[in-house]
Every structure is written in C-alpha cells, then in structure tokens.
PDB file of C-alpha atoms in Angstrom:
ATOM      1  CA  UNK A  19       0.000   0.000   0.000  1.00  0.00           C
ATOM      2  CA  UNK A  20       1.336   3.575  -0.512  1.00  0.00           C
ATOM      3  CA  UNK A  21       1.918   5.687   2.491  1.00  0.00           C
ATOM      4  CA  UNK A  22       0.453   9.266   2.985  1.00  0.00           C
ATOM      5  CA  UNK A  23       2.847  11.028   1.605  1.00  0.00           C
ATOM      6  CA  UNK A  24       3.288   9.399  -1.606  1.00  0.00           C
ATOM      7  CA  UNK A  25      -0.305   8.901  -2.330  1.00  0.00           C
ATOM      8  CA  UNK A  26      -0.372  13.168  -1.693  1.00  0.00           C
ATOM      9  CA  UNK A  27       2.227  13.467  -4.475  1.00  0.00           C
ATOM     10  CA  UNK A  28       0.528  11.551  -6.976  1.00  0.00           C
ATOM     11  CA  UNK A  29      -2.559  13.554  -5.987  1.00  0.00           C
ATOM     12  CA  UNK A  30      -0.946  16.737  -6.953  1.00  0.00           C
ATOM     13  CA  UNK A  31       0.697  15.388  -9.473  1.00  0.00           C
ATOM     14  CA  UNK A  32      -2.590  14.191 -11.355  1.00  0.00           C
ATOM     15  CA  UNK A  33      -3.933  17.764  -9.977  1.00  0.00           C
ATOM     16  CA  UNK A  34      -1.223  19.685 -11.843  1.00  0.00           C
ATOM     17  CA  UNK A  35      -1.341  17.546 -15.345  1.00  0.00           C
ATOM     18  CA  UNK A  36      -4.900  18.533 -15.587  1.00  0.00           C
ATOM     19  CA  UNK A  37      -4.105  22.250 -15.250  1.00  0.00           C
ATOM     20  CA  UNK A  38      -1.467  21.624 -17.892  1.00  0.00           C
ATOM     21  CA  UNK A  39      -4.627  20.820 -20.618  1.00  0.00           C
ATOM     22  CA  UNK A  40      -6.548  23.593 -18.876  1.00  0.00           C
ATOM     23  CA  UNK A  41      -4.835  26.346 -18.801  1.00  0.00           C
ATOM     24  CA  UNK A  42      -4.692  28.850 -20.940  1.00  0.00           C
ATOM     25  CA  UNK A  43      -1.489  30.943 -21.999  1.00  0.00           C
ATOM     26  CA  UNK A  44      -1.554  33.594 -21.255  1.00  0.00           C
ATOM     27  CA  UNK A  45       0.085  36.706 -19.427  1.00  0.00           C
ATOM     28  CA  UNK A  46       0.882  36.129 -15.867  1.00  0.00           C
ATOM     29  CA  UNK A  47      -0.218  37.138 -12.745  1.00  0.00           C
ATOM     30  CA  UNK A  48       0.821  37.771  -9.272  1.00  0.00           C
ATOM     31  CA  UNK A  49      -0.590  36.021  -6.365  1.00  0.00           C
ATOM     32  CA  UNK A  50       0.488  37.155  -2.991  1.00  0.00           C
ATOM     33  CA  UNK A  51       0.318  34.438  -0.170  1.00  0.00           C
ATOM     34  CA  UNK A  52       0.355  35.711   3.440  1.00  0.00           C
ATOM     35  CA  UNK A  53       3.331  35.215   6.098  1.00  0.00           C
ATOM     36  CA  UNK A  54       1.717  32.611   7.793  1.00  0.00           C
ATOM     37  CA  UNK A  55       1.215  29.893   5.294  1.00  0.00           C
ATOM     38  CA  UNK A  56       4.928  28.683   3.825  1.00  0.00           C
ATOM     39  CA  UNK A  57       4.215  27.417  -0.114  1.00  0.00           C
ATOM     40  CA  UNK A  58       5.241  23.571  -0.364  1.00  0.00           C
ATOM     41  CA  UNK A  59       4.318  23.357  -4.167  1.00  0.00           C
ATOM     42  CA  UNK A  60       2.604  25.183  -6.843  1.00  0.00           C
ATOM     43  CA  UNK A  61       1.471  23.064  -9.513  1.00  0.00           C
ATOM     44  CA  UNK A  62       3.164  19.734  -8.515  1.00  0.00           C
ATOM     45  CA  UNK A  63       7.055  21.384  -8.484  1.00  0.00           C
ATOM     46  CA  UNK A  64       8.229  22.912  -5.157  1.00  0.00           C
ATOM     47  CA  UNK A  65       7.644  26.135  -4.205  1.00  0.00           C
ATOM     48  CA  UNK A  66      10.169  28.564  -3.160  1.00  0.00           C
ATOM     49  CA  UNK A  67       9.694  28.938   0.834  1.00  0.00           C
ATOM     50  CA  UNK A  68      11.105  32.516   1.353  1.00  0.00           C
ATOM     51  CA  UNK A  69       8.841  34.357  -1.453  1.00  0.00           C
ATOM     52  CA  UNK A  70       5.552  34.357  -0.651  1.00  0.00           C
ATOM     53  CA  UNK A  71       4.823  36.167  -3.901  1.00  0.00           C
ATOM     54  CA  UNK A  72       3.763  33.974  -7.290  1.00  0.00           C
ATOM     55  CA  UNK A  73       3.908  35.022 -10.694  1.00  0.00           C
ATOM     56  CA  UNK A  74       1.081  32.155 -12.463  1.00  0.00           C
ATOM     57  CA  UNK A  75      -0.162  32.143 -15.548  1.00  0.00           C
ATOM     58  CA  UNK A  76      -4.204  32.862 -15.762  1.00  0.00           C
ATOM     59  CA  UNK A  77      -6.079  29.662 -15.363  1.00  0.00           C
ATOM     60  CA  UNK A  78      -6.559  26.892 -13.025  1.00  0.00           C
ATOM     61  CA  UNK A  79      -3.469  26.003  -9.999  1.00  0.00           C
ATOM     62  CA  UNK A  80      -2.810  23.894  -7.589  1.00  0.00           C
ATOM     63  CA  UNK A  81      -1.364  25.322  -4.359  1.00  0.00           C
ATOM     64  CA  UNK A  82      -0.076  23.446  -1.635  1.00  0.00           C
ATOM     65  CA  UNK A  83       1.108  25.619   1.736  1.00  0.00           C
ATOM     66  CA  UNK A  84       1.380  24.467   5.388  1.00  0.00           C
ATOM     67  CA  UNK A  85      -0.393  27.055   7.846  1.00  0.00           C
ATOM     68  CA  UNK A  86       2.679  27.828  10.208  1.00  0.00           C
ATOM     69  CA  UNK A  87       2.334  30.825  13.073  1.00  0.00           C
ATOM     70  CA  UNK A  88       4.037  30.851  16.210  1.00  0.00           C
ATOM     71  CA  UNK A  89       1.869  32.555  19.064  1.00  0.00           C
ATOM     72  CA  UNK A  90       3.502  34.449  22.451  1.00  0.00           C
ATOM     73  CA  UNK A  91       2.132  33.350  25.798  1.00  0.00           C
ATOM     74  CA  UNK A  92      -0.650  35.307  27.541  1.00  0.00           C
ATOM     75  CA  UNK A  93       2.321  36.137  30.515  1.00  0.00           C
ATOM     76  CA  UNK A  94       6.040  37.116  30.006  1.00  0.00           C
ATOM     77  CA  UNK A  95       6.643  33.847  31.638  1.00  0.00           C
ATOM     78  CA  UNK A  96       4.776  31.613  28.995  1.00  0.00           C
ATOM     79  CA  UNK A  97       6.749  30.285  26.110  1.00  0.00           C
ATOM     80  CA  UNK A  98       5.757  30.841  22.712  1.00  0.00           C
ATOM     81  CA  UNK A  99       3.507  28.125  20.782  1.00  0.00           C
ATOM     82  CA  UNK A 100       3.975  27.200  17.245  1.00  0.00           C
ATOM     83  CA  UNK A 101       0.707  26.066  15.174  1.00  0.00           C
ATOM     84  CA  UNK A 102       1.316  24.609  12.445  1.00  0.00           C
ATOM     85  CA  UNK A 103      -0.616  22.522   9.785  1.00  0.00           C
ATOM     86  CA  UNK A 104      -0.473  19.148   7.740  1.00  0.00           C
ATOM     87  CA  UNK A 105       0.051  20.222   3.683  1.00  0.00           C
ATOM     88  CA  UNK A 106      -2.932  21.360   2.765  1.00  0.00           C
ATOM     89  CA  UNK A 107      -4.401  21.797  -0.585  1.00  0.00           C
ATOM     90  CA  UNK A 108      -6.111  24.857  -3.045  1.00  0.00           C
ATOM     91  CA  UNK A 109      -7.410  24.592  -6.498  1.00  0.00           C
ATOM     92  CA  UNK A 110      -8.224  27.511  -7.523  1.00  0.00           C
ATOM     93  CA  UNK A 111      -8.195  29.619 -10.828  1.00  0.00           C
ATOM     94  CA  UNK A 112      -6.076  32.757 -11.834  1.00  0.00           C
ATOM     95  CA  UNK A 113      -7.939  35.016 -14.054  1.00  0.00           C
ATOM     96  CA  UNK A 114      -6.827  38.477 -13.390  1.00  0.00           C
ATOM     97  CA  UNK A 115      -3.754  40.465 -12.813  1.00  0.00           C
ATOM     98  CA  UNK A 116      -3.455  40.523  -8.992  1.00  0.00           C
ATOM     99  CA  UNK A 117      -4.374  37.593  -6.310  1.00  0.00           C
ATOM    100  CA  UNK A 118      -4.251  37.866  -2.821  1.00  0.00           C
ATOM    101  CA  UNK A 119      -4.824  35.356  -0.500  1.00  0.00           C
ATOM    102  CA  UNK A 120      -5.685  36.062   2.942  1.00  0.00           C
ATOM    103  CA  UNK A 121      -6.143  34.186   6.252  1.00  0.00           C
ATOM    104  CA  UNK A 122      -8.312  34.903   9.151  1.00  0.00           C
ATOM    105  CA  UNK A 123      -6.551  36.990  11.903  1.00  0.00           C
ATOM    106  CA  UNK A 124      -5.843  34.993  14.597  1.00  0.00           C
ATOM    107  CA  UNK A 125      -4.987  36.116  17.920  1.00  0.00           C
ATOM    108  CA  UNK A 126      -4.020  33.038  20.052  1.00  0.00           C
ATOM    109  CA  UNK A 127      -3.450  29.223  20.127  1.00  0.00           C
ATOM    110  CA  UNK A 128      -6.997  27.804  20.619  1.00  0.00           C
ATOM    111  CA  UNK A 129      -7.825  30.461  17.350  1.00  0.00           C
ATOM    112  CA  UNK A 130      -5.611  29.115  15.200  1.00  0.00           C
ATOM    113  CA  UNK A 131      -6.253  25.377  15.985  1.00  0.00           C
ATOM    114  CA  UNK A 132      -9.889  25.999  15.749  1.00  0.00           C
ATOM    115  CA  UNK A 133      -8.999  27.185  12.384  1.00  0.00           C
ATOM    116  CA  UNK A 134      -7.306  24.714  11.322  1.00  0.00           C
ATOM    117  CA  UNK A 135     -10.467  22.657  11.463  1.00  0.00           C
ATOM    118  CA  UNK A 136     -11.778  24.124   8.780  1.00  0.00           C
ATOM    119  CA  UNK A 137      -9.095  25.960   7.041  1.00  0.00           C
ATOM    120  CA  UNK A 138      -9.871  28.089   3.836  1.00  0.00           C
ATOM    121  CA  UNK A 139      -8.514  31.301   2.420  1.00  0.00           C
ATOM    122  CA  UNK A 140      -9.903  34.228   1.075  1.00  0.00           C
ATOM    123  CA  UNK A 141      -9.221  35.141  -2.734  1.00  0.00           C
ATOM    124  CA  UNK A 142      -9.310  38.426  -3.566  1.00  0.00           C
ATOM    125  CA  UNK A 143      -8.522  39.798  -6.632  1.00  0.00           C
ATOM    126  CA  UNK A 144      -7.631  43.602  -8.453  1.00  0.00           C
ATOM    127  CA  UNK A 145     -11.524  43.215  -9.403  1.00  0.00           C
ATOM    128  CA  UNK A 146     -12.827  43.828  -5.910  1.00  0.00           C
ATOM    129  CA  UNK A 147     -14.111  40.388  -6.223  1.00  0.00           C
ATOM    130  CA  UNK A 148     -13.246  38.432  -3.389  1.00  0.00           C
ATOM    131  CA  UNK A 149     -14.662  34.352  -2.572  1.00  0.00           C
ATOM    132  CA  UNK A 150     -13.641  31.845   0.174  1.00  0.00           C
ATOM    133  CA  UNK A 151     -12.085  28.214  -0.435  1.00  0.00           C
ATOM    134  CA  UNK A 152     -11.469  25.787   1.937  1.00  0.00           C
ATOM    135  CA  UNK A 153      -7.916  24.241   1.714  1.00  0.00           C
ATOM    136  CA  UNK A 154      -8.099  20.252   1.727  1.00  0.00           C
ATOM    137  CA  UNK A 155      -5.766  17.983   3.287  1.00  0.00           C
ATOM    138  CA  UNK A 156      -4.470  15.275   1.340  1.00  0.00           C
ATOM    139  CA  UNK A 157      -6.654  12.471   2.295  1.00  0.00           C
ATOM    140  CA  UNK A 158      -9.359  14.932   1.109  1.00  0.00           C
ATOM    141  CA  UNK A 159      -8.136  15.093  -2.156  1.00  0.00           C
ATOM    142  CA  UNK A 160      -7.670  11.385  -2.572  1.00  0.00           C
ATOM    143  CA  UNK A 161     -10.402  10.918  -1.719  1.00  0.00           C
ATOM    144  CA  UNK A 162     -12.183  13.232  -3.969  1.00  0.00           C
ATOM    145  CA  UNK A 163     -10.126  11.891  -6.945  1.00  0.00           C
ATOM    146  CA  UNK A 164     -11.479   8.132  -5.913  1.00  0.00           C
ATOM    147  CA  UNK A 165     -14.918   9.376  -5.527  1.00  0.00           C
ATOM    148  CA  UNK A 166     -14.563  11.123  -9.218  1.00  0.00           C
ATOM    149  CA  UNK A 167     -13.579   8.398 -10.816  1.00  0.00           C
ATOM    150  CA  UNK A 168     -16.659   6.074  -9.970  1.00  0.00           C
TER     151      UNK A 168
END
C-alpha cells in the first residue's frame, strides 16, 4: 500500500497535469500568499519557501502551503507556541492580474487550531471580487479523486 505522503504526491501530481490541458497561456499574474502559510508546491514542483509572492499564468493552480504561526504566551513567563498545519491543498483559478490570498486573523493558540479545522482562504482579486475556499488535506483530495472516478 502507498503511504500518505506518496499517495499526496501523486494527488498533486494528477492535480497539476490537468491544469497543464486547462490552462490557458496567457500573461501572468501575481498572487500574494500571506506570512503565515509557507508554499510547499505550486502546480506539482516545489515552491520557493522565502517568497511568498507567485507570478502564475491565468487559469486553473494547484497550491499546496502548510499554515505555520508561532503565538507568544498570555504572561512574560509563557513560552511561545507554534501552530502549524499538515500540507494542505487549493485549487483555484487565476484570471486576473493581482491575487491575494488572505487568512483569518488569529490572535491566540486555541484560534488558530480551531482554524485549522476548517481551514480556507480568502481570494481576492484587483476586481474587488473576493470568494472563500477551503484548503483540503491530502486524504481529502484522494479521496475526492477516488470518488470522481466512480
């Protein structure tokens, strides 16, 4: 049997040759991910973790970023906690000139684990257009690929 990690990789992988077909080419665009999620991949290839800007081509992407944020105790005394997030998956299309994704603002621990529950981003774009996706784990997205094939 294939272990979680693989079976994520051929997940994006079959993700990313789809966007190949897909996508148009055209002029690209630049998508600007926030400080606390660190970009894994973008399209099946790995993504550079220091930028946390994107130049993509218009069309349809698949983003995968860990949610990462280290919180400060409620005393001087406390140690700092880090949160941080399995890989976690966003399809999502590109079809103007600037993309912004956004997380909640979370102020403490129990926020950002409650978050991470349900995680999504907002997506909002140099439109003024702006709509929420959830980001998927990977046995989410396996599972969705299963599912689509039946």
């Amino acid at each position: 049997m294939f272990s979680k990690t693989t079976l994520a990789t051929i997940a994006a992988s079959a993700l990313s040759l789809s966007t190949l077909f897909v996508a148009p080419l055209t002029q690209a665009a630049q998508v600007f991910v926030p400080d606390d999620l660190q970009i894994l991949s973008v399209d099946g290839h790995s993504g550079d973790q220091s930028n946390n800007t994107l130049q993509l081509n218009q069309g349809s992407h698949v983003l995968v970023v860990q949610y990462r944020d280290l919180f400060s105790g409620v005393t001087a005394e406390d140690s700092a906690t880090w949160v941080k997030s399995q890989p976690l998956y966003l399809q999502f299309s590109v079809d103007t000139k600037d993309v912004a994704l956004t997380t909640p603002t979370l102020d403490d621990v129990a926020d950002a684990q409650t978050y991470l529950k349900h995680p999504y981003l907002d997506i909002y774009t140099n439109k003024d257009n702006s709509r929420r996706l959830a980001l998927q784990p990977a046995a989410d997205v396996i599972a969705d690929l299963l599912s689509a094939k039946r």
